Short mmCIF file of C-alpha atoms in Angstrom, two decimals:
data_model
loop_
_atom_site.label_atom_id
_atom_site.label_comp_id
_atom_site.label_asym_id
_atom_site.label_seq_id
_atom_site.Cartn_x
_atom_site.Cartn_y
_atom_site.Cartn_z
CA MET A 1327 91.30 72.25 -6.63
CA LYS A 1328 90.10 75.18 -4.49
CA ARG A 1329 86.69 75.18 -6.21
CA GLN A 1330 86.16 71.56 -5.27
CA HIS A 1331 86.36 72.49 -1.54
CA LYS A 1332 83.83 75.35 -1.70
CA ARG A 1333 80.69 73.20 -1.99
CA PRO A 1334 81.41 70.93 1.04
CA ALA A 1335 82.32 73.99 3.09
CA LEU A 1336 79.05 75.72 2.12
CA LEU A 1337 77.00 72.63 3.05
CA LEU A 1338 78.75 72.45 6.41
CA CYS A 1339 77.88 76.09 7.15
CA ILE A 1340 74.23 75.48 6.26
CA LEU A 1341 74.05 72.46 8.55
CA LEU A 1342 75.49 74.49 11.42
CA ILE A 1343 73.06 77.38 10.93
CA LEU A 1344 69.84 75.35 10.44
CA PRO A 1345 69.37 74.40 14.12
CA LEU A 1346 69.54 78.09 15.03
CA CYS A 1347 66.81 78.95 12.52
CA ALA A 1348 64.44 76.13 13.40
CA GLY A 1349 61.40 76.93 15.53
CA CYS A 1350 61.85 74.04 17.96
CA LEU A 1351 59.99 74.11 21.25
CA GLU A 1352 61.82 73.57 24.49
CA ALA A 1353 61.59 70.09 25.96
CA THR A 1354 58.64 69.83 28.34
CA SER A 1355 58.14 67.25 31.04
CA LEU A 1356 55.00 65.12 30.74
CA ASP A 1357 53.87 66.00 34.25
CA GLU A 1358 53.66 69.72 33.40
CA TYR A 1359 50.41 69.15 31.47
CA GLY A 1360 47.06 67.60 32.25
CA TYR A 1361 45.77 66.27 28.94
CA VAL A 1362 42.01 66.75 28.54
CA LEU A 1363 40.39 63.90 26.61
CA ALA A 1364 36.81 65.19 26.75
CA ILE A 1365 34.87 68.25 27.92
CA GLY A 1366 31.41 67.97 29.49
CA VAL A 1367 29.07 70.95 29.77
CA ASP A 1368 26.19 70.98 32.27
CA GLN A 1369 24.11 73.86 33.54
CA GLY A 1370 25.74 75.48 36.57
CA THR A 1371 24.24 76.58 39.87
CA GLN A 1372 26.47 79.59 40.59
CA LYS A 1373 27.58 80.28 37.02
CA LYS A 1374 26.13 79.52 33.59
CA PHE A 1375 28.06 76.29 33.10
CA ASN A 1376 29.46 73.44 35.15
CA VAL A 1377 32.34 72.22 32.98
CA SER A 1378 33.85 68.76 33.47
CA PHE A 1379 37.28 67.76 32.17
CA LEU A 1380 38.06 64.09 31.58
CA LEU A 1381 41.82 63.96 32.12
CA GLN A 1382 44.33 61.34 31.11
CA LYS A 1383 46.29 59.86 34.00
CA GLU A 1384 50.04 60.05 33.88
CA GLY A 1385 51.64 56.74 32.95
CA GLU A 1386 55.09 55.50 33.85
CA SER A 1387 56.38 56.51 30.42
CA GLN A 1388 55.27 58.47 27.38
CA GLU A 1389 54.39 55.22 25.59
CA ALA A 1390 52.12 54.20 28.47
CA GLN A 1391 50.10 57.43 28.52
CA THR A 1392 47.13 56.23 26.46
CA GLY A 1393 46.64 53.20 28.70
CA ALA A 1394 47.03 54.92 32.05
CA GLY A 1395 43.35 55.54 32.80
CA SER A 1396 41.50 58.79 33.44
CA TYR A 1397 39.95 60.99 36.12
CA ILE A 1398 37.66 64.03 36.28
CA VAL A 1399 38.07 67.66 37.34
CA ALA A 1400 35.05 70.00 37.23
CA ALA A 1401 34.53 73.73 37.75
CA GLU A 1402 31.81 76.31 37.13
CA GLY A 1403 32.13 79.39 34.96
CA ASP A 1404 30.25 81.68 32.61
CA ASN A 1405 32.39 80.31 29.76
CA LEU A 1406 35.12 77.74 29.17
CA PHE A 1407 37.94 80.14 30.07
CA ASP A 1408 36.37 80.96 33.44
CA ALA A 1409 36.03 77.24 34.20
CA ILE A 1410 39.64 76.57 33.18
CA LEU A 1411 40.84 79.36 35.49
CA VAL A 1412 39.02 77.84 38.48
CA ALA A 1413 40.08 74.29 37.59
CA HIS A 1414 43.74 75.33 37.44
CA VAL A 1415 43.62 76.34 41.11
CA GLY A 1416 43.15 72.72 42.15
CA VAL A 1417 45.60 70.93 39.85
CA PRO A 1418 49.43 71.06 39.79
CA TYR A 1419 49.69 71.47 36.03
CA VAL A 1420 48.30 73.29 32.99
CA LEU A 1421 45.28 71.83 31.19
CA ASN A 1422 46.22 70.86 27.65
CA PHE A 1423 43.47 70.44 25.01
CA THR A 1424 45.49 69.10 22.08
CA ARG A 1425 44.15 65.56 22.72
CA THR A 1426 40.51 66.52 23.24
CA ASN A 1427 38.30 64.37 21.02
CA PHE A 1428 34.80 65.00 22.42
CA ILE A 1429 32.75 67.93 23.69
CA MET A 1430 29.62 66.75 25.52
CA PHE A 1431 26.51 68.76 26.34
CA SER A 1432 23.64 67.80 28.60
CA ASP A 1433 20.31 67.85 26.78
CA GLN A 1434 19.26 70.62 29.20
CA VAL A 1435 22.07 72.88 27.96
CA ALA A 1436 21.60 71.79 24.33
CA SER A 1437 17.89 72.68 24.47
CA SER A 1438 18.75 76.33 25.05
CA ALA A 1439 21.00 78.88 23.40
CA LEU A 1440 23.72 78.04 25.93
CA MET A 1441 25.33 75.35 23.75
CA ASP A 1442 25.88 77.74 20.86
CA GLU A 1443 27.11 80.38 23.31
CA PHE A 1444 29.63 77.95 24.79
CA LEU A 1445 30.87 76.94 21.32
CA SER A 1446 31.44 80.56 20.30
CA ILE A 1447 34.86 80.52 22.00
CA SER A 1448 38.11 80.70 20.07
CA PHE A 1449 39.31 77.12 19.69
CA ASN A 1450 42.73 78.24 18.49
CA SER A 1451 43.46 80.13 21.70
CA ILE A 1452 43.59 76.88 23.70
CA LYS A 1453 44.70 74.68 20.79
CA LEU A 1454 41.40 72.80 20.80
CA ARG A 1455 40.90 71.04 17.48
CA GLN A 1456 37.88 72.08 15.41
CA SER A 1457 37.50 68.42 14.47
CA ALA A 1458 36.43 67.63 18.07
CA LYS A 1459 33.28 65.49 18.03
CA LEU A 1460 30.03 66.56 19.71
CA VAL A 1461 27.84 64.39 21.97
CA ILE A 1462 24.45 65.16 23.55
CA VAL A 1463 24.02 63.43 26.91
CA ARG A 1464 20.65 62.45 28.34
CA GLY A 1465 21.07 63.72 31.90
CA GLU A 1466 24.26 65.13 33.39
CA CYS A 1467 27.60 65.07 31.56
CA LEU A 1468 29.45 64.74 34.86
CA GLU A 1469 27.65 61.45 35.60
CA TYR A 1470 28.24 60.29 32.03
CA MET A 1471 31.98 60.97 32.39
CA GLU A 1472 32.06 59.06 35.67
CA GLY A 1473 30.61 56.12 33.77
CA LEU A 1474 33.52 56.31 31.30
CA THR A 1475 36.21 55.92 33.98
CA SER A 1476 36.92 52.29 34.75
CA ALA A 1477 39.76 50.29 36.26
CA ASP A 1478 38.58 47.33 34.17
CA VAL A 1479 38.93 49.34 30.94
CA PRO A 1480 41.85 51.68 31.68
CA ASN A 1481 42.84 52.42 28.09
CA VAL A 1482 41.02 55.68 27.41
CA ALA A 1483 42.23 55.76 23.80
CA LYS A 1484 40.37 52.50 23.14
CA GLN A 1485 37.24 53.89 24.77
CA GLN A 1486 37.21 56.80 22.34
CA TYR A 1487 38.04 54.57 19.38
CA ASN A 1488 34.98 52.45 20.20
CA HIS A 1489 32.74 55.44 19.45
CA PHE A 1490 34.07 55.54 15.90
CA GLN A 1491 33.70 51.77 15.50
CA ALA A 1492 30.02 52.02 16.38
CA TYR A 1493 29.67 54.39 13.43
CA ASP A 1494 31.84 52.53 10.92
CA GLN A 1495 30.73 48.96 11.62
CA GLU A 1496 27.25 49.14 13.11
CA GLY A 1497 25.78 52.21 11.42
CA VAL A 1498 23.68 53.24 14.41
CA ILE A 1499 25.22 56.56 15.47
CA PRO A 1500 26.23 59.65 13.49
CA ILE A 1501 29.61 61.34 13.81
CA THR A 1502 29.36 65.14 13.95
CA ASN A 1503 32.23 67.46 14.76
CA TYR A 1504 32.35 71.13 15.65
CA THR A 1505 33.11 72.22 12.08
CA VAL A 1506 30.04 70.44 10.66
CA TYR A 1507 27.89 71.95 13.44
CA GLN A 1508 29.11 75.45 12.61
CA GLU A 1509 28.48 74.89 8.89
CA ALA A 1510 24.91 73.76 9.59
CA VAL A 1511 24.11 76.67 11.90
CA ARG A 1512 25.74 79.40 9.79
CA SER A 1513 24.57 78.24 6.35
CA SER A 1514 21.04 77.07 7.35
CA ARG A 1515 21.29 74.39 4.65
CA PHE A 1516 20.76 71.43 7.00
CA ASP A 1517 20.49 70.38 10.64
CA VAL A 1518 22.88 68.04 12.41
CA ALA A 1519 22.32 64.71 14.13
CA ILE A 1520 24.66 64.20 17.08
CA PRO A 1521 25.43 60.92 18.94
CA ALA A 1522 23.33 60.54 22.10
CA GLY A 1523 25.05 59.50 25.33
CA ARG A 1524 23.24 57.53 28.03
CA LEU A 1525 24.02 55.96 31.39
CA ASP A 1526 23.17 52.36 32.34
CA SER A 1527 22.56 52.62 36.08
CA SER A 1528 21.97 48.88 36.40
CA ILE A 1529 25.69 48.18 35.96
CA SER A 1530 27.42 48.15 39.34
CA ALA A 1531 30.00 50.78 40.12
CA GLU A 1532 33.52 49.46 40.60
CA SER A 1533 34.28 47.85 43.93
CA ASN A 1534 36.98 50.37 44.80
CA SER A 1535 34.88 53.46 44.08
CA GLU A 1536 33.21 55.62 46.72
CA GLU A 1537 29.82 55.00 45.14
CA ALA A 1538 30.22 51.23 45.42
CA LYS A 1539 31.31 51.49 49.07
CA GLN A 1540 28.21 53.53 49.90
CA GLN A 1541 25.98 51.03 48.12
CA GLY A 1542 27.58 48.10 49.91
CA GLY A 1543 27.78 46.19 46.64
CA ASP A 1544 23.98 46.14 46.12
CA MET A 1545 22.24 48.48 43.68
CA GLN A 1546 18.48 48.65 43.24
CA THR A 1547 17.52 49.70 39.71
CA ASN A 1548 14.41 49.86 37.59
CA ASP A 1549 14.08 48.15 34.23
CA LYS A 1550 14.39 51.55 32.58
CA ASP A 1551 17.85 51.99 34.14
CA THR A 1552 19.38 49.60 31.62
CA THR A 1553 20.85 49.83 28.14
CA ASP A 1554 17.69 51.13 26.49
CA GLY A 1555 15.54 48.62 28.36
CA VAL A 1556 17.87 45.66 27.77
CA LYS A 1557 19.87 44.23 30.67
CA ARG A 1558 23.63 44.23 30.26
CA THR A 1559 26.40 42.87 32.47
CA GLY A 1560 29.89 44.32 32.61
CA GLY A 1561 31.57 47.02 30.59
CA LEU A 1562 31.31 50.77 30.97
CA ARG A 1563 28.19 52.31 32.46
CA SER A 1564 28.16 55.06 29.82
CA TYR A 1565 27.31 54.25 26.22
CA LEU A 1566 26.18 55.86 22.97
CA TYR A 1567 22.71 55.07 21.69
CA GLY A 1568 21.08 56.59 18.63
CA SER A 1569 21.14 60.29 17.88
CA ALA A 1570 20.01 63.68 19.08
CA LEU A 1571 18.47 65.90 16.38
CA LEU A 1572 19.01 69.63 16.33
CA ASP A 1573 16.74 72.36 15.01
CA GLY A 1574 19.32 74.98 14.09
CA ASN A 1575 21.50 75.39 17.17
CA ARG A 1576 19.12 73.75 19.66
CA PHE A 1577 18.35 70.18 20.66
CA ALA A 1578 14.94 69.06 19.34
CA GLY A 1579 14.57 65.34 20.14
CA TYR A 1580 16.03 61.83 20.03
CA LEU A 1581 16.08 58.99 17.52
CA ASN A 1582 16.84 55.41 18.60
CA ASN A 1583 19.45 53.15 17.00
CA GLU A 1584 17.15 51.73 14.33
CA ASP A 1585 15.82 55.14 13.28
CA THR A 1586 19.36 56.56 13.23
CA GLU A 1587 20.40 53.77 10.86
CA ILE A 1588 17.64 54.85 8.48
CA LEU A 1589 18.62 58.49 8.91
CA LEU A 1590 22.23 57.73 7.98
CA LEU A 1591 21.00 56.01 4.81
CA ALA A 1592 19.21 59.18 3.75
CA MET A 1593 22.16 61.37 4.75
CA GLY A 1594 24.51 59.35 2.55
CA GLN A 1595 26.65 58.53 5.58
CA PHE A 1596 25.62 54.90 6.04
CA LYS A 1597 28.52 52.43 5.79
CA ASN A 1598 27.45 49.12 7.26
CA GLY A 1599 24.47 47.88 9.25
CA THR A 1600 21.82 45.20 9.66
CA LEU A 1601 18.08 44.88 9.08
CA SER A 1602 15.79 41.92 9.72
CA VAL A 1603 12.64 40.72 7.94
CA THR A 1604 10.31 38.31 9.77
CA ASP A 1605 7.44 36.36 8.18
CA GLU A 1606 5.64 33.07 8.73
CA LEU A 1607 8.69 31.11 7.54
CA GLY A 1608 11.19 32.68 9.94
CA THR A 1609 13.58 35.60 10.37
CA VAL A 1610 16.21 36.72 7.87
CA THR A 1611 18.86 39.23 8.95
CA PHE A 1612 20.57 41.12 6.15
CA LEU A 1613 23.98 42.76 6.37
CA LEU A 1614 23.67 45.99 4.39
CA LYS A 1615 26.22 48.20 2.66
CA ALA A 1616 25.49 51.40 0.75
CA ILE A 1617 26.33 51.72 -2.95
CA GLY A 1618 27.38 55.31 -3.50
CA LYS A 1619 25.45 58.34 -2.32
CA PRO A 1620 21.67 58.88 -2.53
CA LYS A 1621 20.35 60.44 -5.73
CA VAL A 1622 17.99 63.30 -4.97
CA GLN A 1623 15.81 65.50 -7.14
CA ILE A 1624 13.95 68.35 -5.50
CA SER A 1625 11.42 70.89 -6.73
CA LEU A 1626 11.02 74.14 -4.84
CA GLY A 1627 8.17 76.50 -4.08
CA ASP A 1628 6.08 77.02 -0.97
CA ALA A 1629 5.73 73.24 -0.62
CA PRO A 1630 8.95 71.58 -1.87
CA HIS A 1631 8.91 67.98 -3.04
CA ALA A 1632 11.93 65.63 -3.03
CA ALA A 1633 12.50 62.24 -4.65
CA MET A 1634 15.36 60.17 -3.18
CA GLU A 1635 16.78 56.98 -4.69
CA LEU A 1636 19.02 54.63 -2.69
CA MET A 1637 21.04 51.59 -3.80
CA LEU A 1638 22.32 48.94 -1.37
CA TYR A 1639 24.16 45.64 -1.24
CA ALA A 1640 22.68 42.94 1.01
CA GLU A 1641 24.25 39.79 2.40
CA ILE A 1642 22.31 37.14 4.30
CA GLY A 1643 23.72 37.01 7.84
CA LEU A 1644 21.01 34.92 9.53
CA ASP A 1645 18.38 32.70 7.95
CA THR A 1646 16.08 30.74 10.28
CA SER A 1647 13.84 29.77 7.34
CA GLY A 1648 16.67 27.94 5.59
CA ASN A 1649 15.69 29.06 2.09
CA ALA A 1650 16.15 32.84 2.02
CA GLU A 1651 18.47 32.79 -0.97
CA GLN A 1652 15.94 30.85 -3.04
CA ARG A 1653 13.17 33.24 -2.00
CA TRP A 1654 15.21 36.39 -2.66
CA ASN A 1655 13.98 37.39 -6.12
CA GLY A 1656 10.42 36.22 -5.63
CA GLU A 1657 9.71 37.54 -2.14
CA LEU A 1658 12.44 38.85 0.13
CA LYS A 1659 13.95 41.46 -2.19
CA GLY A 1660 10.62 43.24 -2.56
CA GLU A 1661 9.80 42.88 1.15
CA LEU A 1662 13.11 44.38 2.23
CA GLU A 1663 12.93 47.24 -0.27
CA THR A 1664 9.35 48.04 0.76
CA TYR A 1665 10.27 47.89 4.44
CA ILE A 1666 13.17 50.35 4.03
CA VAL A 1667 11.00 52.73 1.99
CA ARG A 1668 8.35 52.73 4.74
CA GLU A 1669 11.02 53.33 7.36
CA LEU A 1670 12.50 56.22 5.36
CA GLU A 1671 9.05 57.80 5.12
CA ARG A 1672 8.42 57.34 8.84
CA VAL A 1673 11.81 58.73 9.95
CA PHE A 1674 11.42 61.68 7.56
CA GLY A 1675 8.09 62.39 9.24
CA ALA A 1676 9.75 62.20 12.68
CA CYS A 1677 12.46 64.65 11.61
CA GLN A 1678 9.94 67.02 10.09
CA ALA A 1679 7.81 66.93 13.25
CA LEU A 1680 10.90 68.13 15.17
CA ASN A 1681 11.57 70.79 12.48
CA SER A 1682 14.97 69.20 11.93
CA ASP A 1683 16.28 68.82 8.39
CA ALA A 1684 18.61 66.05 9.54
CA MET A 1685 18.20 64.25 6.18
CA ARG A 1686 19.83 67.35 4.63
CA PHE A 1687 17.35 68.04 1.84
CA GLY A 1688 18.29 71.71 2.18
CA CYS A 1689 21.75 70.89 0.78
CA TYR A 1690 20.11 69.81 -2.50
CA ALA A 1691 17.67 72.74 -2.48
CA SER A 1692 20.42 75.33 -1.97
CA LYS A 1693 22.17 74.24 -5.17
CA GLN A 1694 19.32 75.80 -7.16
CA PHE A 1695 20.19 79.29 -5.94
CA SER A 1696 22.83 81.48 -7.54
CA SER A 1697 23.78 83.41 -4.40
CA VAL A 1698 23.82 83.12 -0.64
CA GLU A 1699 21.49 86.10 -0.37
CA ALA A 1700 18.87 84.47 -2.61
CA TRP A 1701 19.07 81.27 -0.55
CA ARG A 1702 18.56 83.14 2.71
CA GLU A 1703 15.62 85.05 1.30
CA TYR A 1704 13.95 81.75 0.43
CA VAL A 1705 13.87 80.88 4.19
CA TRP A 1706 14.29 77.13 3.76
CA LYS A 1707 13.19 76.04 7.24
CA GLU A 1708 9.79 77.70 6.77
CA LYS A 1709 9.31 75.86 3.46
CA TYR A 1710 10.61 72.61 4.98
CA LYS A 1711 7.56 72.42 7.24
CA ASN A 1712 5.37 71.86 4.16
CA MET A 1713 7.80 69.63 2.28
CA THR A 1714 6.85 66.18 0.94
CA ALA A 1715 9.25 63.37 0.06
CA GLU A 1716 9.15 60.05 -1.77
CA PHE A 1717 11.74 57.30 -1.58
CA SER A 1718 12.80 54.39 -3.77
CA VAL A 1719 15.25 51.64 -2.80
CA GLY A 1720 17.07 49.08 -4.92
CA ILE A 1721 18.96 46.18 -3.29
CA HIS A 1722 21.43 43.74 -4.85
CA LEU A 1723 22.16 40.43 -3.12
CA ASN A 1724 25.85 39.60 -2.77
CA ASP A 1725 27.05 36.16 -3.89
CA ARG A 1726 26.88 34.05 -0.71
CA VAL A 1727 29.46 31.60 -2.04
CA ILE A 1728 32.00 34.42 -2.11
CA SER A 1729 30.88 36.45 0.88
CA SER A 1730 30.64 33.46 3.22
CA HIS A 1731 34.42 33.01 3.21
CA MET A 1732 36.23 34.49 6.18
CA GLU A 1733 38.42 37.48 5.39
#
């Protein structure tokens, strides 16, 4: 009978000791931290950098935090830690970077070695995730962040989620995080394409903002101060459009939405998107979806040559001619395949002119080397300047009877 009582007694002792051994943190009030949602890096006037912090407003409860809006604190410094030290002087809490999803750089900073210098900090020391996404902003990051704060769209979590939706559903922007950037720079096997941020100055500032009060409700803008030349009403002033290409660790140039869609096809990162073909009978818009990854064969030497094969599914989304399905095999299939091949050739030429291996042909070339030293001795980026590429595209039409049903 005594043995039967030993096991329950032992379990009770273990349960009493476990809380003492656990590494639990002390309870912390929500108002002790200022949660940084995004970091913006501009060139400073007194110091190297002017660093902006997009902070999450405190909600009435923990559950309401993500929908409580945001505001901006900025400070100059020669690095992120210097800027944090100055920013802390003006806020009644500690900046917390565990929720930071984006690090933004002005194209001025990204065009120099300052971006790589800024990113050389220890992310672990401030608990900044290495999966944080990068954005290159045309103009000033501080202005771009101001365009992200809105009383009409207070849920900052939804604002950030929209960036990922533009990648998953529209296929017009890349998604590049800090880890991928570091891999590209350190390995020299490819160059990264980073989402490009822009500001639509034609959209009025909010009525309760200082800017709107100064403007008196009227804003004079040029046609260029729109969403890439197209007028838009409502929504956030800041938006993502296309991509910024890097040559190593420096910004080299921009691609628009359509060119970025083609780039993502070649990168093997295309998910969904649209392309249109117009002829004398009308316009047909195809909804495209990639089938697997591109197949690439590459021969090396002083002038490498690559052959890339792509396979896609197509669904007819718009047909003003009324007979696109009947014309698919005889006309439209070949027209669409030829069009995409020409676009791939053109975008490859644009990347090569910027000395940016954004299509990542270097990843395929590096597989032919038995060591890292041999790959570095080959000096890929010098050979890339003389590289030629050919593309082939095969497209299968989805069954419209099935795909036309709502999901």
